[in-house]
């Protein structure tokens, strides 16, 4: 396809291969830890229905909207992000989920051959967005404190880097949160070397343990910061947003005109009302955090119990995923078919590999299982991933 | 900006300049014929509210959806398009408005330097989508029967052409509908020379006079056919769609993953219900057609009355726009400021020019004025665009 069209890369196909795999793992009877969806029973259907009803009293909720997003939504997002930053967040562009923010930023910032640095394991959506522009994508490893920022300087000294992408809180798939000292250092490097940081933060509000770390954007102006309503309200609103440098946001606005003209006035009106109703929102997000905490801790405890130090796990502090790396040589992709036969599924680490060998790793999503269901899933995992007779 | 980033073209800026101009023309007291929006009072707020309420009984309406679109929506669109074609329409991909279909097709089909042919005057959204891929865009003139297909062959014999884009019914901005014999010839040329036709048809259902012409896609398999719920239901659903070649649609699906993962399960559920409720839909669309017919005919009659044969107009048969070309040397862009002072606005033809000189042309939108308002708008136009003392 690359040969014939030149417009698509291998990675786009790989993303699709993962989806095909996930489709298989969703067969009845399989306890799937392979997904990446918010818990459906926590989605606020009634509150959204009330907001929809209110929005639909005006025909403007059905009309075309402004390319940068409905003013009421931009206002509430601006207030939210300014609070997170401790300063004025500047201009906001609302996007069709934060995936569109990644895609438009890739188009705005990257020419073919430009270097984009991502975490390794990498967020698939970022890899797809960067590959579409035919940028050269380089992976830098993560550890428990997130991106190994110390490994950046030699890269930066070797060649010009245009963009560094980081999922700063509760990485997908890597689980880890970028430590504050690393955020400061990353920001210093951006100022020194003149690259752009894309801080991709859909999960930051889902912290249920430990303490909040300031956004990378708090430490430099060379940060385009992305977030989303998908994990705190609902994915189907397709409301993401970005803020940062005004000139870059101007380019993004023009590219968004060509990409889809504008977002939905209806779902943007709903999102604006729900984000502005902080009394309701705080309680709602607290409910999600409490449920995810219970599930994450149940999964983590069961895994520690079953695998002990054969499996190195990220700490369960927030977000939607645990990341595990087997220390005893167990390879995860080879075992997936067997696991599905045993009634459990996960995503093998190799699906997220940029250049590291992640054949011994796996991503586990804890959002959609009950604590008992998650414990049973681990029991099934242990029948497949533990050596016989342990 | 091109210089610094290389990722944006002059045209993206031009689109933006038009929007800036339109913003000025929306000042109070100005009767604007410059817009391009559906009539707000005809937007089906109550019917959408009922569909939203029904959809929100299930959390799946708030969850992530399938990249190609909700199955129920694809089914009803498939039935609709198969009826229009007189054969099985094949696979459907739902997009975020048909602008996203244009953008994804441009990415899937065009490499930098590839030739894309558009109508001249051109649809701005298509120009923006093609320019983003750095294709070489060539304009071919239109007349009252649409694209001058007879001017294509010499182009095709001179160099490889990858894509021909046509707004087949009630062109924006050109007003005209592509005649059936030209559709057949365009299809024959696609088969002979191996280019892709993008048939962009958002207005086809808005015919209020004359007889329906079969889609270009009825005559060749090398047609990607686009349509949308924006003009018959509501723009804010952001529901467009395409059908055609399965391999191209496969590429589009993968590109859509990188562009925005998926559309809104909520607005897709609403669109599916409304498109499937044909008893309601037929009456609703008949109401839009009747209102637009009255407005278009009022505008057309007043223009003929005021300008006579100084202004050559397209026939009012459907869609949202009339296109006019002055035959007496009147230039429209120079007069726009004066027109706004006189309380009326239009879009000068030069805004849509690909390579023709359209300085004597203008686009007039009839959807949002009352017949009396449209007549008053023409009276104001005549004070500016008629020579003194006529």
XYZ file of C-alpha atoms in Angstrom:
780
model
C 0.000 0.000 0.000
C 2.867 2.327 0.792
C 4.316 1.236 -2.503
C 1.204 1.978 -4.454
C -0.003 5.077 -2.659
C 2.869 6.429 -0.698
C 0.331 7.978 1.645
C 0.112 5.332 4.334
C 2.682 3.718 6.524
C 3.247 0.357 8.051
C 2.151 1.667 11.429
C -1.377 2.467 10.271
C -1.661 -1.187 9.354
C -0.235 -2.244 12.684
C -2.888 -0.186 14.519
C -5.469 -2.009 12.504
C -3.905 -5.379 13.338
C -4.295 -4.600 17.040
C -7.932 -3.797 16.514
C -8.423 -7.087 14.687
C -6.816 -8.860 17.609
C -9.003 -7.016 20.090
C -12.099 -8.030 18.131
C -11.154 -11.680 18.626
C -10.576 -11.185 22.348
C -14.085 -9.800 22.763
C -15.734 -13.166 22.203
C -18.258 -14.216 24.878
C -16.791 -15.783 27.994
C -13.458 -13.979 27.671
C -12.591 -11.665 30.555
C -10.829 -8.966 28.593
C -8.084 -6.823 30.068
C -7.209 -5.881 26.480
C -9.674 -3.022 26.039
C -9.158 0.642 26.684
C -12.667 1.943 27.237
C -14.142 3.886 30.146
C -16.484 1.831 32.347
C -19.881 1.999 30.606
C -21.917 1.942 33.838
C -20.164 5.146 34.959
C -21.055 7.098 31.826
C -23.422 9.940 32.826
C -26.345 9.156 30.508
C -28.956 11.014 32.568
C -26.900 14.157 33.051
C -26.035 14.223 29.337
C -29.711 13.748 28.457
C -30.635 16.789 30.551
C -27.892 18.866 28.936
C -28.948 17.705 25.459
C -32.525 18.684 26.150
C -31.429 22.147 27.275
C -29.106 22.615 24.286
C -31.809 21.572 21.832
C -34.080 24.414 22.932
C -31.993 26.523 20.531
C -31.496 25.797 16.820
C -27.914 27.012 17.178
C -27.130 23.619 18.742
C -27.884 22.058 15.339
C -26.092 24.632 13.173
C -22.499 24.829 11.962
C -20.140 26.144 14.633
C -16.875 28.031 14.871
C -13.795 26.062 13.758
C -11.986 26.611 17.078
C -14.985 25.409 19.105
C -18.048 26.893 20.798
C -17.094 29.997 22.825
C -18.855 28.702 25.982
C -16.833 25.491 25.814
C -13.573 27.307 25.157
C -14.282 29.517 28.169
C -14.811 26.671 30.603
C -11.826 24.743 29.255
C -9.722 27.884 29.527
C -10.673 28.263 33.192
C -9.944 24.592 33.842
C -6.531 24.631 32.167
C -5.552 27.970 33.705
C -6.206 26.475 37.144
C -4.081 23.438 36.313
C -1.232 25.652 35.070
C -1.390 28.354 37.692
C -1.375 30.981 34.909
C -3.475 32.094 31.929
C -3.764 29.160 29.526
C -4.116 31.449 26.498
C -6.042 30.421 23.392
C -7.940 27.128 23.249
C -8.753 25.071 20.164
C -11.410 22.404 20.637
C -10.745 19.262 18.591
C -12.647 16.127 17.621
C -11.235 14.156 20.515
C -7.604 14.618 21.388
C -6.688 12.240 18.559
C -7.588 15.060 16.175
C -5.364 17.396 18.161
C -2.475 14.958 17.616
C -3.276 14.637 13.939
C -3.509 18.402 13.335
C -0.364 19.117 15.355
C 1.489 16.481 13.363
C 0.382 18.199 10.142
C 1.206 21.658 11.478
C 4.624 20.839 12.903
C 6.104 17.947 10.943
C 7.377 17.736 7.409
C 8.452 14.408 5.880
C 11.749 13.331 7.429
C 11.440 15.574 10.505
C 12.257 13.853 13.785
C 9.496 13.209 16.318
C 10.394 11.595 19.629
C 7.900 9.385 21.411
C 7.937 7.240 24.497
C 8.768 3.561 24.038
C 6.316 1.819 24.556
C 4.419 4.367 22.491
C 0.865 5.621 22.400
C -0.537 4.083 19.202
C -2.602 7.162 18.328
C 0.486 9.378 18.365
C 2.475 6.892 16.300
C -0.308 6.822 13.703
C -0.585 10.603 13.585
C 3.171 11.094 13.204
C 3.563 8.323 10.644
C 0.889 9.876 8.424
C 3.128 12.906 7.986
C 6.100 10.616 7.166
C 8.072 12.013 10.060
C 10.960 9.945 11.380
C 9.740 8.592 14.717
C 12.335 7.769 17.383
C 11.437 6.003 20.625
C 13.002 6.826 23.976
C 12.467 4.310 26.800
C 10.287 4.887 29.841
C 10.764 3.651 33.366
C 8.642 3.995 36.519
C 9.146 7.772 36.441
C 8.084 8.080 32.805
C 10.147 9.153 29.814
C 13.916 8.751 30.338
C 14.570 12.447 29.792
C 18.294 11.846 30.458
C 18.419 9.905 27.181
C 17.167 12.905 25.215
C 20.235 15.164 25.304
C 22.490 12.917 23.202
C 19.714 12.667 20.623
C 19.205 16.431 20.606
C 22.909 17.051 20.182
C 23.081 14.641 17.279
C 20.338 16.053 15.069
C 17.464 18.552 14.990
C 14.352 17.300 16.763
C 11.039 18.949 15.944
C 8.624 17.381 18.431
C 8.702 15.363 21.660
C 5.406 13.679 22.528
C 4.674 12.588 26.082
C 1.616 11.143 27.783
C 2.561 12.821 31.023
C 0.110 11.200 33.453
C -0.673 7.462 33.673
C 0.791 6.636 30.298
C -1.068 4.519 27.775
C 0.232 1.847 27.613
C 3.171 2.360 29.975
C 1.194 3.228 33.117
C 3.892 5.544 34.533
C 3.645 9.258 35.335
C 6.445 11.630 34.348
C 8.199 12.787 37.531
C 8.260 16.515 38.278
C 12.051 16.884 38.019
C 11.923 15.219 34.586
C 9.146 17.593 33.512
C 11.324 20.552 34.449
C 14.297 19.099 32.611
C 12.222 18.303 29.512
C 10.933 21.892 29.496
C 14.506 23.222 29.870
C 15.635 21.103 26.918
C 12.740 22.401 24.780
C 13.779 25.967 25.548
C 17.433 25.176 24.864
C 17.009 23.162 21.664
C 13.823 24.753 20.313
C 11.658 21.675 19.844
C 7.928 21.486 20.630
C 6.600 19.347 23.448
C 3.189 17.778 22.899
C 1.891 17.077 26.394
C -0.929 14.598 25.939
C -2.913 14.393 29.174
C -6.274 12.633 28.889
C -5.918 10.793 32.209
C -4.612 13.431 34.636
C -7.988 13.925 36.363
C -8.173 10.184 37.081
C -5.592 10.148 39.890
C -6.720 8.059 42.855
C -3.448 7.805 44.789
C -0.268 9.850 45.215
C -0.082 13.564 44.553
C -0.735 15.641 41.473
C 2.318 16.724 39.470
C 2.196 20.121 37.708
C 1.715 19.947 33.912
C 4.832 20.093 31.746
C 3.217 23.224 30.298
C 3.722 24.916 33.659
C 7.487 24.962 32.955
C 7.789 26.159 29.326
C 5.939 28.024 26.585
C 7.075 25.466 24.042
C 4.362 23.028 25.145
C 1.166 22.248 23.265
C -0.983 20.737 25.988
C -3.812 18.324 25.058
C -6.662 17.009 27.090
C -10.132 15.628 26.592
C -13.641 15.079 27.914
C -13.532 11.436 26.845
C -12.314 9.951 30.127
C -14.147 12.245 32.562
C -17.447 12.757 30.684
C -17.946 10.582 27.625
C -15.966 9.543 24.550
C -18.919 10.091 22.212
C -18.911 13.838 22.855
C -15.686 13.758 20.774
C -14.484 16.804 22.659
C -10.755 17.206 23.045
C -8.802 20.424 23.267
C -5.358 21.961 23.138
C -3.759 25.163 24.298
C -0.350 26.707 23.862
C 1.553 28.826 21.367
C -0.780 31.189 19.480
C 1.002 30.859 16.118
C 0.846 27.054 16.237
C -2.807 27.201 17.243
C -3.446 29.523 14.295
C -1.988 26.904 11.936
C -4.029 24.217 13.641
C -7.223 26.227 13.169
C -6.628 26.558 9.429
C -5.802 22.867 9.113
C -8.963 21.989 11.042
C -11.006 23.931 8.478
C -9.655 21.613 5.791
C -9.992 18.522 7.993
C -13.628 18.874 9.070
C -14.702 22.583 9.093
C -15.882 22.457 12.726
C -16.949 20.186 15.564
C -20.491 19.450 16.703
C -22.319 22.425 18.216
C -24.560 19.912 20.000
C -21.946 17.813 21.760
C -19.892 20.947 22.472
C -22.909 22.566 24.163
C -23.360 19.423 26.251
C -19.677 19.327 27.202
C -19.695 23.032 28.094
C -22.661 22.597 30.425
C -21.221 19.535 32.157
C -17.724 20.975 32.589
C -19.198 24.204 33.978
C -21.395 22.353 36.473
C -18.475 21.812 38.830
C -20.633 20.690 41.758
C -21.921 17.796 39.672
C -18.626 17.225 37.844
C -16.508 16.957 40.976
C -18.822 14.303 42.394
C -18.986 12.478 39.089
C -15.220 12.331 38.616
C -14.759 11.359 42.274
C -17.081 8.420 41.590
C -15.004 7.313 38.583
C -11.790 7.627 40.614
C -13.209 5.572 43.474
C -14.401 2.808 41.167
C -11.141 2.714 39.204
C -9.117 2.720 42.440
C -10.956 -0.341 43.704
C -10.509 -2.130 40.382
C -6.850 -1.170 39.911
C -5.929 -2.230 43.423
C -7.779 -5.539 43.071
C -5.983 -6.270 39.794
C -2.603 -5.202 41.143
C -2.950 -7.245 44.338
C -4.059 -10.332 42.420
C -1.130 -10.006 39.995
C 1.401 -9.584 42.816
C -0.127 -12.562 44.534
C -0.042 -14.764 41.426
C 3.244 -13.727 39.816
C 5.331 -12.211 42.610
C 8.598 -10.806 41.323
C 8.310 -12.648 38.016
C 6.208 -9.671 36.858
C 7.351 -6.059 37.336
C 4.283 -3.787 37.527
C 3.636 -0.051 37.462
C 2.092 1.403 40.620
C -1.693 1.736 40.541
C -2.127 5.483 41.062
C -4.532 6.553 38.319
C -5.591 6.311 34.712
C -6.885 3.127 33.142
C -3.944 0.746 32.701
C -1.314 -1.305 34.445
C 1.826 -2.170 32.503
C 3.722 -5.309 33.349
C 7.089 -6.705 32.283
C 7.941 -10.337 32.915
C 11.373 -10.822 34.445
C 11.469 -14.601 33.946
C 11.592 -14.689 30.156
C 7.865 -15.198 29.608
C 6.880 -13.845 26.190
C 3.397 -12.429 25.930
C 2.476 -12.332 22.240
C 3.169 -16.025 21.764
C 0.821 -16.822 24.651
C -2.146 -14.644 23.667
C -3.975 -17.335 21.716
C -3.646 -19.725 24.662
C -4.852 -17.017 27.040
C -7.967 -16.388 24.959
C -8.618 -20.149 25.008
C -8.353 -19.958 28.809
C -10.872 -17.092 28.813
C -8.702 -14.028 29.381
C -7.149 -11.383 27.107
C -4.494 -8.654 27.263
C -2.522 -6.610 24.753
C 1.031 -7.905 24.232
C 3.732 -5.283 24.741
C 5.056 -5.820 21.225
C 1.979 -4.008 19.899
C 3.352 -0.777 21.396
C 7.043 -1.259 20.671
C 8.789 1.585 18.865
C 12.289 0.159 18.889
C 12.553 -1.697 22.211
C 11.947 -5.408 22.464
C 8.729 -5.510 24.502
C 7.984 -9.183 23.871
C 7.970 -9.823 27.634
C 5.502 -7.022 28.454
C 1.740 -6.610 28.508
C -0.887 -3.910 29.001
C -3.799 -4.595 31.313
C -6.891 -2.377 31.464
C -8.710 -2.368 34.790
C -11.636 -0.055 34.056
C -14.310 -2.452 32.871
C -13.897 -5.408 35.249
C -15.383 -5.913 38.704
C -12.843 -6.684 41.464
C -13.987 -10.325 41.457
C -13.893 -10.480 37.697
C -10.374 -9.042 37.674
C -9.228 -11.615 40.255
C -10.695 -14.411 38.134
C -8.967 -12.947 35.061
C -5.638 -13.093 36.891
C -6.303 -16.669 37.929
C -6.809 -17.573 34.273
C -3.712 -15.578 33.270
C -1.663 -17.506 35.793
C -2.630 -20.827 34.199
C -1.112 -19.628 30.931
C 1.743 -17.297 31.894
C 3.216 -19.125 34.888
C 5.655 -21.966 34.323
C 4.080 -25.375 35.065
C 4.185 -26.635 38.610
C 5.054 -23.340 40.262
C 3.969 30.269 6.900
C 4.612 27.899 4.026
C 8.194 29.067 4.176
C 8.612 28.328 7.829
C 6.557 25.181 8.104
C 6.087 23.867 4.644
C 2.912 22.207 5.898
C 0.324 24.778 4.920
C -0.578 26.388 1.661
C -1.714 29.771 0.494
C -5.216 28.443 -0.019
C -5.702 27.619 3.642
C -5.083 31.283 4.308
C -7.458 32.317 1.553
C -10.236 30.235 3.107
C -9.581 32.037 6.321
C -9.672 35.432 4.587
C -13.131 34.638 3.276
C -14.286 33.775 6.758
C -12.902 37.057 8.064
C -14.831 38.857 5.340
C -17.988 36.955 6.191
C -17.611 37.942 9.826
C -17.670 41.610 8.802
C -20.748 41.093 6.643
C -22.664 39.674 9.593
C -22.926 43.028 11.321
C -26.449 44.027 12.419
C -28.617 45.570 9.711
C -26.806 43.808 6.880
C -29.000 41.474 4.825
C -26.431 38.798 4.095
C -26.516 36.674 0.983
C -22.911 35.768 1.755
C -23.560 32.895 4.159
C -23.861 29.233 3.402
C -25.904 27.902 6.298
C -29.144 25.927 6.327
C -32.174 27.935 7.490
C -32.127 27.749 11.299
C -35.918 27.761 11.704
C -36.118 24.575 9.614
C -33.661 22.624 11.791
C -35.565 19.757 13.447
C -34.789 20.514 17.101
C -37.773 18.609 18.519
C -37.270 15.480 16.444
C -33.551 15.461 17.290
C -34.398 15.893 20.989
C -36.635 12.824 20.877
C -33.957 10.803 19.109
C -31.316 11.967 21.597
C -33.493 10.936 24.505
C -33.987 7.488 22.989
C -30.280 7.068 22.229
C -29.268 8.093 25.743
C -31.217 5.214 27.277
C -28.132 3.144 26.451
C -24.595 3.922 27.650
C -23.334 2.730 24.265
C -24.417 6.122 22.898
C -21.711 7.689 25.086
C -18.960 5.145 24.420
C -16.276 4.998 21.707
C -17.621 3.705 18.416
C -16.383 1.838 15.358
C -14.042 3.847 13.082
C -16.225 3.295 9.994
C -19.383 4.447 11.800
C -22.241 2.923 13.812
C -23.603 -0.182 12.041
C -27.219 1.064 12.229
C -26.217 4.306 10.519
C -24.170 2.538 7.876
C -27.169 0.280 7.164
C -29.625 3.109 6.587
C -27.121 5.089 4.503
C -26.411 1.959 2.476
C -30.120 1.551 1.710
C -30.424 5.226 0.798
C -27.423 5.238 -1.538
C -28.339 1.893 -3.118
C -31.731 3.356 -4.030
C -30.068 6.433 -5.558
C -27.682 4.259 -7.579
C -30.042 1.520 -8.614
C -27.519 -1.072 -7.403
C -25.771 -2.208 -4.219
C -23.785 0.757 -2.894
C -21.178 -1.521 -1.264
C -19.256 -0.495 1.845
C -20.006 2.785 3.639
C -17.603 4.846 5.747
C -19.224 7.485 7.945
C -17.120 10.640 8.277
C -17.117 13.785 10.426
C -19.128 15.738 7.901
C -18.297 15.309 4.232
C -15.386 17.717 4.665
C -13.600 14.915 6.523
C -14.379 12.582 3.631
C -12.642 15.042 1.294
C -9.702 15.382 3.636
C -9.226 11.623 4.077
C -9.631 10.931 0.361
C -7.055 13.600 -0.403
C -4.640 11.899 2.000
C -5.437 8.439 0.641
C -5.219 9.278 -3.062
C -2.851 12.210 -3.502
C 0.881 12.465 -3.094
C 2.688 15.809 -3.375
C 2.730 16.906 -7.006
C -0.142 14.631 -8.091
C -2.735 16.333 -10.259
C -6.232 16.931 -8.895
C -8.825 18.547 -11.148
C -11.555 20.700 -9.668
C -14.327 22.832 -11.049
C -13.571 26.523 -11.564
C -15.146 28.245 -9.594
C -14.110 25.687 -7.007
C -15.571 24.393 -3.779
C -13.337 25.924 -1.093
C -13.427 22.835 1.123
C -12.077 20.658 -1.670
C -9.373 23.192 -2.527
C -8.269 23.238 1.121
C -8.250 19.448 1.387
C -6.242 18.994 -1.821
C -3.812 21.805 -1.043
C -2.980 20.238 2.330
C -1.557 17.228 0.489
C 0.450 19.551 -1.799
C -1.244 18.155 -4.861
C -1.199 20.252 -8.037
C -4.744 21.569 -8.379
C -6.003 22.392 -11.883
C -9.328 24.126 -12.478
C -11.643 23.313 -15.377
C -14.438 25.774 -16.133
C -18.136 25.179 -15.503
C -21.106 26.397 -17.475
C -24.860 26.001 -16.956
C -24.518 22.227 -17.388
C -21.720 21.943 -14.847
C -18.094 20.901 -15.382
C -16.929 21.324 -19.007
C -16.101 17.644 -19.388
C -15.066 18.291 -23.013
C -12.090 20.251 -21.671
C -10.852 17.244 -19.705
C -9.555 15.017 -22.489
C -6.702 17.300 -23.590
C -5.604 17.542 -19.958
C -5.771 13.779 -19.515
C -3.767 13.197 -22.684
C -1.099 15.634 -21.539
C -0.305 14.196 -18.110
C -1.484 11.674 -15.513
C -4.453 12.896 -13.472
C -5.153 11.211 -10.164
C -8.477 12.744 -9.072
C -11.364 14.736 -10.545
C -13.614 16.379 -7.950
C -17.138 17.432 -8.832
C -20.029 18.837 -6.838
C -22.502 17.129 -9.119
C -25.776 18.736 -7.984
C -26.364 22.466 -7.334
C -22.692 23.324 -7.186
C -21.253 25.437 -4.382
C -20.568 28.119 -5.466
C -21.389 27.626 -9.158
C -25.082 26.723 -8.767
C -25.144 24.416 -11.812
C -25.932 20.689 -11.977
C -23.791 18.351 -14.070
C -25.867 17.198 -17.040
C -26.471 13.458 -17.457
C -24.553 13.117 -20.744
C -21.552 14.826 -19.115
C -21.783 12.416 -16.166
C -21.636 9.480 -18.544
C -18.698 10.981 -20.405
C -16.837 11.781 -17.177
C -17.358 8.177 -16.057
C -16.090 6.865 -19.426
C -12.983 9.029 -19.127
C -12.324 7.716 -15.602
C -12.506 4.156 -16.889
C -10.287 4.984 -19.870
C -7.633 7.021 -18.061
C -7.808 5.395 -14.628
C -8.358 8.464 -12.437
C -10.709 8.598 -9.450
C -13.857 10.726 -9.468
C -14.868 12.257 -6.158
C -18.590 12.923 -6.521
C -19.450 15.378 -3.756
C -23.226 15.532 -3.397
C -24.488 17.258 -0.256
C -27.321 19.087 -2.024
C -28.892 16.425 -4.274
C -31.912 15.906 -1.999
C -32.696 19.641 -2.138
C -34.085 19.689 -5.695
C -37.263 21.738 -5.960
C -37.587 22.014 -9.751
C -36.528 20.002 -12.800
C -35.833 16.282 -12.715
C -33.304 14.218 -10.777
C -30.159 13.194 -12.646
C -28.588 9.806 -11.785
C -25.396 10.006 -9.688
C -22.069 9.894 -11.535
C -21.448 6.757 -9.462
C -24.234 5.045 -11.423
C -21.937 5.047 -14.472
C -18.541 3.890 -13.183
C -16.875 2.008 -10.310
C -14.106 4.596 -10.192
C -16.315 7.008 -8.217
C -16.042 7.763 -4.515
C -19.454 9.224 -3.767
C -19.886 11.606 -0.802
C -22.976 12.889 0.870
C -24.070 14.232 4.219
C -26.815 14.720 6.783
C -25.848 18.395 7.172
C -28.268 19.864 4.650
C -31.237 17.535 5.224
C -30.998 17.010 9.010
C -28.486 19.199 10.826
C -24.859 20.278 10.409
C -24.057 19.703 14.081
C -24.589 15.963 13.771
C -21.316 16.074 11.790
C -22.438 13.039 9.857
C -21.149 12.673 6.332
C -20.440 9.471 4.460
C -18.806 7.981 1.415
C -19.101 4.791 -0.568
C -17.194 3.297 -3.453
C -14.092 1.205 -4.073
C -13.407 -1.164 -1.161
C -9.611 -0.792 -1.280
C -9.813 3.010 -1.169
C -12.337 2.806 1.675
C -9.941 0.499 3.533
C -7.203 3.146 3.281
C -9.666 5.811 4.381
C -10.631 3.764 7.439
C -7.000 3.486 8.553
C -6.406 7.174 7.976
C -9.528 7.995 9.968
C -8.109 6.057 12.914
C -5.135 8.405 12.915
C -7.298 11.473 12.259
C -9.849 11.064 15.059
C -10.301 7.370 15.983
C -14.082 7.453 15.447
C -17.124 9.683 15.174
C -19.719 10.373 17.861
C -21.845 7.368 18.822
C -24.453 9.842 20.061
C -24.909 11.956 16.946
C -24.610 8.841 14.768
C -27.435 7.174 16.721
C -29.544 10.299 16.228
C -28.787 10.434 12.497
C -29.551 6.730 12.100
C -32.947 7.100 13.738
C -33.913 10.164 11.699
C -32.740 8.763 8.363
C -34.605 5.510 9.059
C -37.833 7.327 9.936
C -38.678 7.886 6.285
C -42.270 8.969 6.933
C -40.990 11.863 9.027
C -37.894 12.489 6.880
C -39.784 12.747 3.599
C -42.105 15.364 5.064
C -39.229 17.221 6.687
C -37.148 17.412 3.514
C -40.241 18.363 1.488
C -40.684 21.276 3.901
C -37.087 22.426 3.354
C -37.474 22.136 -0.414
C -40.697 24.147 -0.395
C -39.187 26.923 1.705
C -35.983 27.058 -0.350
C -37.994 27.052 -3.595
C -39.977 30.078 -2.484
C -36.803 31.900 -1.424
C -34.776 30.978 -4.501
C -37.532 32.012 -6.870
C -38.054 35.311 -5.027
C -34.343 36.076 -5.196
C -34.032 35.030 -8.828
C -37.080 37.057 -9.937
C -35.904 40.158 -8.096
C -32.423 39.858 -9.645
C -33.817 39.443 -13.149
C -36.076 42.398 -12.518
C -33.290 44.612 -11.237
C -30.368 43.629 -13.468
C -31.942 42.124 -16.595
C -29.332 40.743 -18.957
C -26.522 42.619 -17.234
C -26.373 39.620 -14.846
C -26.254 36.013 -16.107
C -27.737 33.716 -13.442
C -27.941 29.972 -12.850
C -31.447 28.492 -12.851
C -33.037 28.128 -9.420
C -33.655 24.364 -9.291
C -32.249 23.295 -5.933
C -29.454 23.530 -3.385
C -28.666 26.725 -1.505
C -26.987 29.130 -3.940
C -27.420 31.201 -7.066
C -24.308 32.107 -9.032
C -24.260 35.255 -11.095
C -21.829 36.682 -13.641
C -22.058 40.322 -14.665
C -21.926 40.811 -18.422
C -21.487 44.586 -18.284
C -18.045 44.726 -16.726
C -19.197 45.213 -13.126
C -16.552 43.884 -10.750
C -17.830 42.436 -7.507
C -14.921 42.354 -5.080
C -14.228 46.072 -5.461
C -17.868 46.807 -4.609
C -18.246 44.611 -1.530
C -17.353 47.320 0.973
C -19.867 49.665 -0.586
C -22.498 46.934 -0.564
C -21.995 46.293 3.146
C -22.366 50.051 3.722
C -25.659 49.823 1.812
C -26.740 46.929 4.046
C -26.259 43.876 1.863
C -23.499 41.272 1.454
C -22.443 38.555 -1.002
C -19.303 36.560 -1.694
C -17.297 37.900 -4.649
C -16.552 35.308 -7.313
C -12.802 35.872 -6.958
C -12.944 34.046 -3.608
C -13.645 30.818 -5.509
C -11.383 31.342 -8.522
C -8.956 28.537 -9.296
C -7.426 29.988 -12.455
C -10.315 31.809 -14.136
C -10.877 35.528 -13.700
C -14.115 35.590 -11.697
C -13.929 39.251 -10.751
C -17.316 39.857 -12.373
C -19.110 37.023 -10.517
C -20.806 36.581 -7.164
C -22.361 33.851 -5.025
C -25.738 34.492 -3.438
C -27.210 32.250 -0.728
C -31.006 32.203 -0.554
C -31.599 29.854 2.386
C -31.739 32.242 5.322
C -33.727 35.183 3.917
C -37.492 35.646 3.718
C -38.847 36.419 0.237
C -39.415 40.061 1.285
C -35.962 40.241 2.845
C -34.402 38.821 -0.311
C -36.225 41.386 -2.456
C -35.004 44.187 -0.206
C -31.472 42.754 -0.412
C -31.633 42.913 -4.207
C -32.900 46.488 -4.046
C -29.842 47.409 -1.975
C -27.575 45.455 -4.335
C -28.953 47.384 -7.277
C -28.003 50.701 -5.681
C -24.376 49.541 -5.624
C -23.963 47.236 -8.609
C -25.996 49.071 -11.249
C -24.407 51.933 -13.181
C -25.763 55.327 -12.137
C -28.896 56.525 -13.873
C -29.906 53.242 -15.429
